[in-house]
Every structure is written in C-alpha cells, then in structure tokens.
Amino acid sequence: MSGRALSAWSLRRTLLTVLLGLTLSLWVGSAAIVYVEARRESQELFDQSLVETGHLLLSLVEKEVREHGLTGPVDLPMRGQPNPHHYLLFKVRDAQQRVLYRNDAASDIALSRSAPDGLSWTGIGGQRWRLYALWNQARTLQLLVAEPTSHRDDISRGFFYRIAVFGLLLVALATIAIWWSIHRVFRGLQTSAQEVSARTPNELADVNLVGAPAELHPLLLEINRLFGRVRQSRDNEQRFTADAAHELRTPLAAIKTNLQVLQRARSAAERDEFIAALGASVERATRLVNQLLALAQLDPQAGAAVDLRAGDLADLLTEQAAQWRQWGRQHQLSLAVSMAPAPCALDADSLQILLRNLLENALRYTPAPGVVAISCGVEEGRSFVRVADSGPGIAEELHERVFERFVRLGGTQQPGSGLGLSIVRRIAERHGADIVLGAGLQGRGLAVTVIFP
C-alpha cells in the first residue's frame, strides 16, 4: 500500500474536525438564540421604560396645566444632549392639538398627529423611532413620547460584540482542550504502534496493554492472539523441519547404503536382493514425503474454517477398501467390510487422507495372516467410521502418545514414520469429530473409531 493511501484518512484529524465543527455549531446556535432572546427582552424593557416615562411626564404636565393654565407651547431644554442617539422626543397637546409642552429636540420635528394610543413604530427624519401615545383620563391632554431605535440597536450591537468575543475565547479554549485530549488519547495508540513497529520479525511477544485506552484493548488482544498463532505456527514449522530432517535421514541413508552395496554385488541374486531392499527404502521415503506433504497442507489450515458439504462416509470407505484389498491379499491379510449409510458434513479430500492412513496403519501393523475390519454407520444419532485389526494392539496408557508426530512405539517391526495417526487426529479436529481407541478383533489388536458430529 502506498504512503499516499495510508495518509488519505486520519482518525485524529477527523475527530478534531468533527468535534470543533460541533463545538462551533453549538456556539453559533447558542449565541444566536441568546442574542435573539436578549434583544426581545431588551425591547420589552425599553418599551416598559418608555411607557413609565410617558406616564410620569403626563402626570407632571397635567399638574402644571391645572396650576398655571398654560395655553402656549413651552420648550423644555434637555440637559446633556450630545448626539441624536441619546434623547427622547416628547410633546404634550390638548384636545385641539395645540402643543403645550415639548422638549427642544422635538421643537423642529413633527410628531404624528394621528398616532394611535399605545406603542407603535414611526419614521422621523429618515430614522425608525418607537412612539408611545397616551391621553389623560379626561382626554384633555395627549402625550407623545418617542425614542430612536438606533439607541436600542447600539446596545444590542454592544451586547452581540461581547457575546462574540466571549464565545470566540471559549471556542479557542475548547479547541486547545479538544486537541490536548485527542493527543493524549492517541498517545497510547502511538506507544503501542511504536512498540510493534520496533520489533524484529522474530519478536512475537504479546503487546503490552498497560497505558492503552480500554477501547483499544479488543484490537490489541486480537493482535496478541494473532501473534500467538504465528508463534505456534513458527514453532510447529521449526519442530516439523527438525523432525522431518531427522526422519528422512534414515531412508536416505538406507538408499545410499543399498546403492553402494549394489555396486559391489557379485551375482544376479545378490543384485536382485539389494534392488528389492533399495525399492523398500525408496517406498518408505516416498510414503514419508507424502505424509509430510499432507501435514504441511493441514498445518496452515489449523483453526481455519473448513468447507464441509453433505456426503456419506460409506462412499469414501468403499473407494478406499477397493484400493487396499489387493495389497492385503498380497500380504495374506483379509479385508472385512461392513457398510451402512453414514451421512454427515464432510470434506471429501481430507477424509480420503484420513481413511487411507487408518487403513494403511492397520494393514501394515497386522502380522500375516490377519484380518482388518472396516465399517461405518450411525450410532446414537452420530455417523462413525471404524477400522479394527487383529494385530498386536497398543497398551491403553499409550493411546494418547500415538497421536504425536514421529512417535513409533517400541516393539514395532514394520518401518514407518509415526505420522499416520497424527494426520488422522488433525483431520478429525477440523471436522469436529472425536477419535476413540479401543480393543480390536477377537479381544486383541486395535480399533480406531472416528465419530462425526
């Protein structure tokens, strides 16, 4: 995989982008809601203040009119009138629309003569104003008081700027906190990655889980399981290579010896004898190589899923019996066959190897004259195949050892490698089958029963 493909997607960058995006979105949304609500509340407060001011002014003017009976306009100066954004316009009119009181800011600005009672919006001098119109109880005096919205807008803008500055500071702090948190979380992953990358191909010890986040433990545990399988495979390979080299040395040495003796043969009879011995050595080496190849094919598949298909053990056993019947006759061994339907899920290729090894072991280790009985069927709801012989048998305490590789029990006269039953067990395990060893024919010999699920 190229470096470009490896750097195409970054979990850290994605997390940082998503979290910052969410934080910024939440802040913008929250700020907008706060600003809108604050503006609405401030408008209500400004309106309330305008109404209270209007009532106060009207009560004062009403008292002045009662006491002094004013009939002309009186201009009231507004102290501290620096700019048009910080003043109120107000006028007091009688029922005939004559102006009795007004402030100097309103002297040259005409307020609406048809203003509705209460609060309303109006335009004055090209600006938007908030207007409040109020009559006294006798409806002899009307107060008009107005306030420019620019004053309110200035306050709202100031509030918005403060929210924006404060929010940006929070976003900056959140960015730093998020970056630091992500960096700290990924530090454990980087430590584990560096630990693995610094190893040599032969370093297959488990990855240390200390300091790694709990979310990474399942991944690291699977890596450790993978390392364990690789260690086991490597150990099996090394042991297999050493054992195979040791076992092949004997038949190869025999072939070499027979060739040397054959070169010094003095008669045709001696030559035929040595050729026969040479053929036996070659046959043994061939058989050993075939078994080694079978194990080599099975070892990498240990733990792998097996493609099992519906089949019948009787069909496979019939085929194997036909192949070995003639060999048995040549060695004064009879082959007794008892077949019954034995349906099960099976891998035909590997089961052929299993049956061939069972039959070959039984025929080779049964002295002539002897009998080897093969059968299959269903017992207690499970299909089985059984190979029993009339040979010397195996002591019960040694039953487990016969499944080990290259193990040949003492007292055996036939040449062999000790791989046959090891292959049988490996194939049975891949099928989920059980192997039971028991007494063979006529209370002696060995019976091997493979029971399928």
Short mmCIF file of N, CA and C in Angstrom, two decimals, residues 290-365:
data_model
loop_
_atom_site.label_atom_id
_atom_site.label_comp_id
_atom_site.label_asym_id
_atom_site.label_seq_id
_atom_site.Cartn_x
_atom_site.Cartn_y
_atom_site.Cartn_z
N ASN A 290 5.05 -38.18 1.34
CA ASN A 290 3.62 -37.96 1.14
C ASN A 290 2.94 -37.55 2.44
N GLN A 291 3.31 -38.19 3.54
CA GLN A 291 2.72 -37.83 4.82
C GLN A 291 3.17 -36.44 5.27
N LEU A 292 4.42 -36.11 5.01
CA LEU A 292 4.90 -34.77 5.34
C LEU A 292 4.15 -33.71 4.54
N LEU A 293 3.91 -34.01 3.27
CA LEU A 293 3.15 -33.07 2.44
C LEU A 293 1.73 -32.92 2.95
N ALA A 294 1.13 -34.02 3.38
CA ALA A 294 -0.23 -33.96 3.92
C ALA A 294 -0.27 -33.08 5.17
N LEU A 295 0.70 -33.28 6.07
CA LEU A 295 0.76 -32.44 7.27
C LEU A 295 1.05 -30.98 6.93
N ALA A 296 1.91 -30.78 5.95
CA ALA A 296 2.22 -29.40 5.54
C ALA A 296 0.98 -28.68 5.02
N GLN A 297 0.08 -29.43 4.38
CA GLN A 297 -1.16 -28.84 3.89
C GLN A 297 -2.14 -28.59 5.03
N LEU A 298 -2.13 -29.44 6.04
CA LEU A 298 -3.09 -29.31 7.14
C LEU A 298 -2.67 -28.26 8.15
N ASP A 299 -1.38 -28.09 8.40
CA ASP A 299 -0.92 -27.18 9.44
C ASP A 299 -1.38 -25.74 9.24
N PRO A 300 -1.21 -25.16 8.05
CA PRO A 300 -1.66 -23.77 7.89
C PRO A 300 -3.16 -23.61 8.03
N GLN A 301 -3.91 -24.72 7.86
CA GLN A 301 -5.37 -24.64 7.91
C GLN A 301 -5.91 -24.87 9.31
N ALA A 302 -5.02 -25.11 10.28
CA ALA A 302 -5.49 -25.34 11.65
C ALA A 302 -6.20 -24.09 12.15
N GLY A 303 -7.42 -24.22 12.57
CA GLY A 303 -8.20 -23.09 13.04
C GLY A 303 -8.96 -22.38 11.94
N ALA A 304 -8.67 -22.69 10.67
CA ALA A 304 -9.39 -22.05 9.57
C ALA A 304 -10.71 -22.77 9.33
N ALA A 305 -11.66 -22.05 8.77
CA ALA A 305 -12.96 -22.65 8.50
C ALA A 305 -12.83 -23.70 7.40
N VAL A 306 -13.54 -24.81 7.60
CA VAL A 306 -13.49 -25.91 6.64
C VAL A 306 -14.78 -25.89 5.83
N ASP A 307 -14.65 -26.06 4.53
CA ASP A 307 -15.81 -26.09 3.65
C ASP A 307 -16.40 -27.50 3.67
N LEU A 308 -17.33 -27.74 4.58
CA LEU A 308 -17.95 -29.05 4.73
C LEU A 308 -19.21 -29.13 3.89
N ARG A 309 -19.37 -30.26 3.22
CA ARG A 309 -20.55 -30.47 2.40
C ARG A 309 -21.17 -31.82 2.74
N ALA A 310 -22.46 -31.92 2.49
CA ALA A 310 -23.17 -33.16 2.81
C ALA A 310 -22.61 -34.31 1.98
N GLY A 311 -22.39 -35.44 2.64
CA GLY A 311 -21.87 -36.62 1.96
C GLY A 311 -22.12 -37.86 2.79
N ASP A 312 -21.60 -38.99 2.31
CA ASP A 312 -21.80 -40.27 3.00
C ASP A 312 -20.44 -40.92 3.18
N LEU A 313 -20.14 -41.29 4.43
CA LEU A 313 -18.86 -41.95 4.71
C LEU A 313 -18.73 -43.28 3.99
N ALA A 314 -19.86 -43.94 3.74
CA ALA A 314 -19.83 -45.26 3.10
C ALA A 314 -19.21 -45.17 1.70
N ASP A 315 -19.51 -44.09 0.98
CA ASP A 315 -18.96 -43.95 -0.37
C ASP A 315 -17.43 -43.82 -0.32
N LEU A 316 -16.93 -43.02 0.61
CA LEU A 316 -15.49 -42.84 0.71
C LEU A 316 -14.80 -44.12 1.19
N LEU A 317 -15.42 -44.81 2.14
CA LEU A 317 -14.82 -46.02 2.68
C LEU A 317 -14.80 -47.13 1.64
N THR A 318 -15.83 -47.21 0.82
CA THR A 318 -15.87 -48.21 -0.25
C THR A 318 -14.72 -48.00 -1.24
N GLU A 319 -14.48 -46.74 -1.57
CA GLU A 319 -13.40 -46.42 -2.51
C GLU A 319 -12.04 -46.81 -1.93
N GLN A 320 -11.81 -46.51 -0.65
CA GLN A 320 -10.53 -46.86 -0.03
C GLN A 320 -10.37 -48.38 0.10
N ALA A 321 -11.44 -49.07 0.43
CA ALA A 321 -11.37 -50.54 0.56
C ALA A 321 -10.97 -51.18 -0.77
N ALA A 322 -11.50 -50.66 -1.87
CA ALA A 322 -11.17 -51.21 -3.18
C ALA A 322 -9.69 -51.00 -3.50
N GLN A 323 -9.13 -49.86 -3.06
CA GLN A 323 -7.73 -49.58 -3.35
C GLN A 323 -6.78 -50.48 -2.56
N TRP A 324 -7.16 -50.89 -1.35
CA TRP A 324 -6.26 -51.64 -0.47
C TRP A 324 -6.53 -53.15 -0.44
N ARG A 325 -7.60 -53.59 -1.06
CA ARG A 325 -7.94 -55.01 -0.98
C ARG A 325 -6.84 -55.89 -1.60
N GLN A 326 -6.35 -55.50 -2.78
CA GLN A 326 -5.32 -56.29 -3.44
C GLN A 326 -4.03 -56.31 -2.64
N TRP A 327 -3.68 -55.18 -2.04
CA TRP A 327 -2.47 -55.12 -1.21
C TRP A 327 -2.59 -56.10 -0.04
N GLY A 328 -3.78 -56.15 0.55
CA GLY A 328 -4.00 -57.07 1.67
C GLY A 328 -3.84 -58.52 1.25
N ARG A 329 -4.36 -58.88 0.09
CA ARG A 329 -4.24 -60.26 -0.39
C ARG A 329 -2.78 -60.64 -0.60
N GLN A 330 -2.02 -59.70 -1.15
CA GLN A 330 -0.61 -59.98 -1.39
C GLN A 330 0.16 -60.22 -0.10
N HIS A 331 -0.35 -59.69 1.01
CA HIS A 331 0.33 -59.83 2.30
C HIS A 331 -0.45 -60.74 3.25
N GLN A 332 -1.32 -61.58 2.68
CA GLN A 332 -2.08 -62.56 3.45
C GLN A 332 -2.93 -61.88 4.55
N LEU A 333 -3.54 -60.79 4.17
CA LEU A 333 -4.44 -60.08 5.08
C LEU A 333 -5.80 -59.95 4.42
N SER A 334 -6.83 -60.36 5.12
CA SER A 334 -8.18 -60.25 4.58
C SER A 334 -8.82 -58.95 5.06
N LEU A 335 -9.63 -58.38 4.18
CA LEU A 335 -10.28 -57.10 4.47
C LEU A 335 -11.77 -57.35 4.60
N ALA A 336 -12.31 -57.23 5.81
CA ALA A 336 -13.74 -57.43 6.06
C ALA A 336 -14.42 -56.06 6.04
N VAL A 337 -15.47 -55.95 5.23
CA VAL A 337 -16.15 -54.67 5.04
C VAL A 337 -17.59 -54.79 5.48
N SER A 338 -18.06 -53.82 6.30
CA SER A 338 -19.45 -53.76 6.75
C SER A 338 -19.92 -52.32 6.60
N MET A 339 -20.71 -52.08 5.56
CA MET A 339 -21.11 -50.71 5.23
C MET A 339 -22.58 -50.48 5.57
N ALA A 340 -22.87 -49.31 6.09
CA ALA A 340 -24.23 -48.83 6.29
C ALA A 340 -24.21 -47.33 6.00
N PRO A 341 -25.32 -46.76 5.57
CA PRO A 341 -25.32 -45.32 5.29
C PRO A 341 -24.84 -44.53 6.52
N ALA A 342 -23.95 -43.59 6.27
CA ALA A 342 -23.40 -42.75 7.36
C ALA A 342 -23.31 -41.31 6.87
N PRO A 343 -24.44 -40.64 6.74
CA PRO A 343 -24.42 -39.26 6.22
C PRO A 343 -23.84 -38.28 7.25
N CYS A 344 -23.08 -37.32 6.75
CA CYS A 344 -22.55 -36.26 7.62
C CYS A 344 -21.98 -35.15 6.75
N ALA A 345 -21.64 -34.04 7.39
CA ALA A 345 -20.98 -32.93 6.69
C ALA A 345 -19.49 -33.22 6.66
N LEU A 346 -18.91 -33.22 5.46
CA LEU A 346 -17.52 -33.65 5.35
C LEU A 346 -16.78 -32.91 4.24
N ASP A 347 -15.47 -32.97 4.35
CA ASP A 347 -14.58 -32.50 3.28
C ASP A 347 -13.97 -33.75 2.66
N ALA A 348 -14.42 -34.11 1.48
CA ALA A 348 -14.08 -35.40 0.88
C ALA A 348 -12.58 -35.58 0.71
N ASP A 349 -11.87 -34.55 0.29
CA ASP A 349 -10.43 -34.70 0.02
C ASP A 349 -9.66 -35.06 1.29
N SER A 350 -9.91 -34.30 2.37
CA SER A 350 -9.16 -34.58 3.60
C SER A 350 -9.61 -35.89 4.24
N LEU A 351 -10.89 -36.26 4.10
CA LEU A 351 -11.33 -37.53 4.67
C LEU A 351 -10.74 -38.71 3.92
N GLN A 352 -10.48 -38.57 2.65
CA GLN A 352 -9.79 -39.64 1.92
C GLN A 352 -8.40 -39.87 2.53
N ILE A 353 -7.73 -38.79 2.90
CA ILE A 353 -6.41 -38.93 3.55
C ILE A 353 -6.57 -39.63 4.90
N LEU A 354 -7.60 -39.24 5.67
CA LEU A 354 -7.83 -39.87 6.98
C LEU A 354 -8.05 -41.37 6.83
N LEU A 355 -8.95 -41.76 5.92
CA LEU A 355 -9.27 -43.18 5.75
C LEU A 355 -8.05 -43.95 5.21
N ARG A 356 -7.32 -43.35 4.30
CA ARG A 356 -6.14 -44.02 3.76
C ARG A 356 -5.11 -44.29 4.85
N ASN A 357 -4.89 -43.33 5.73
CA ASN A 357 -3.93 -43.53 6.82
C ASN A 357 -4.41 -44.57 7.82
N LEU A 358 -5.70 -44.58 8.13
CA LEU A 358 -6.22 -45.60 9.05
C LEU A 358 -6.04 -47.00 8.47
N LEU A 359 -6.42 -47.17 7.20
CA LEU A 359 -6.31 -48.49 6.58
C LEU A 359 -4.84 -48.90 6.42
N GLU A 360 -4.01 -47.97 6.01
CA GLU A 360 -2.59 -48.29 5.81
C GLU A 360 -1.94 -48.70 7.12
N ASN A 361 -2.24 -47.96 8.20
CA ASN A 361 -1.68 -48.32 9.51
C ASN A 361 -2.13 -49.71 9.93
N ALA A 362 -3.43 -49.97 9.78
CA ALA A 362 -3.96 -51.27 10.22
C ALA A 362 -3.36 -52.41 9.41
N LEU A 363 -3.27 -52.24 8.10
CA LEU A 363 -2.74 -53.31 7.25
C LEU A 363 -1.24 -53.52 7.47
N ARG A 364 -0.49 -52.45 7.65
CA ARG A 364 0.96 -52.59 7.78
C ARG A 364 1.37 -53.17 9.14
N TYR A 365 0.59 -52.89 10.17
CA TYR A 365 0.99 -53.33 11.51
C TYR A 365 0.26 -54.60 11.97
#
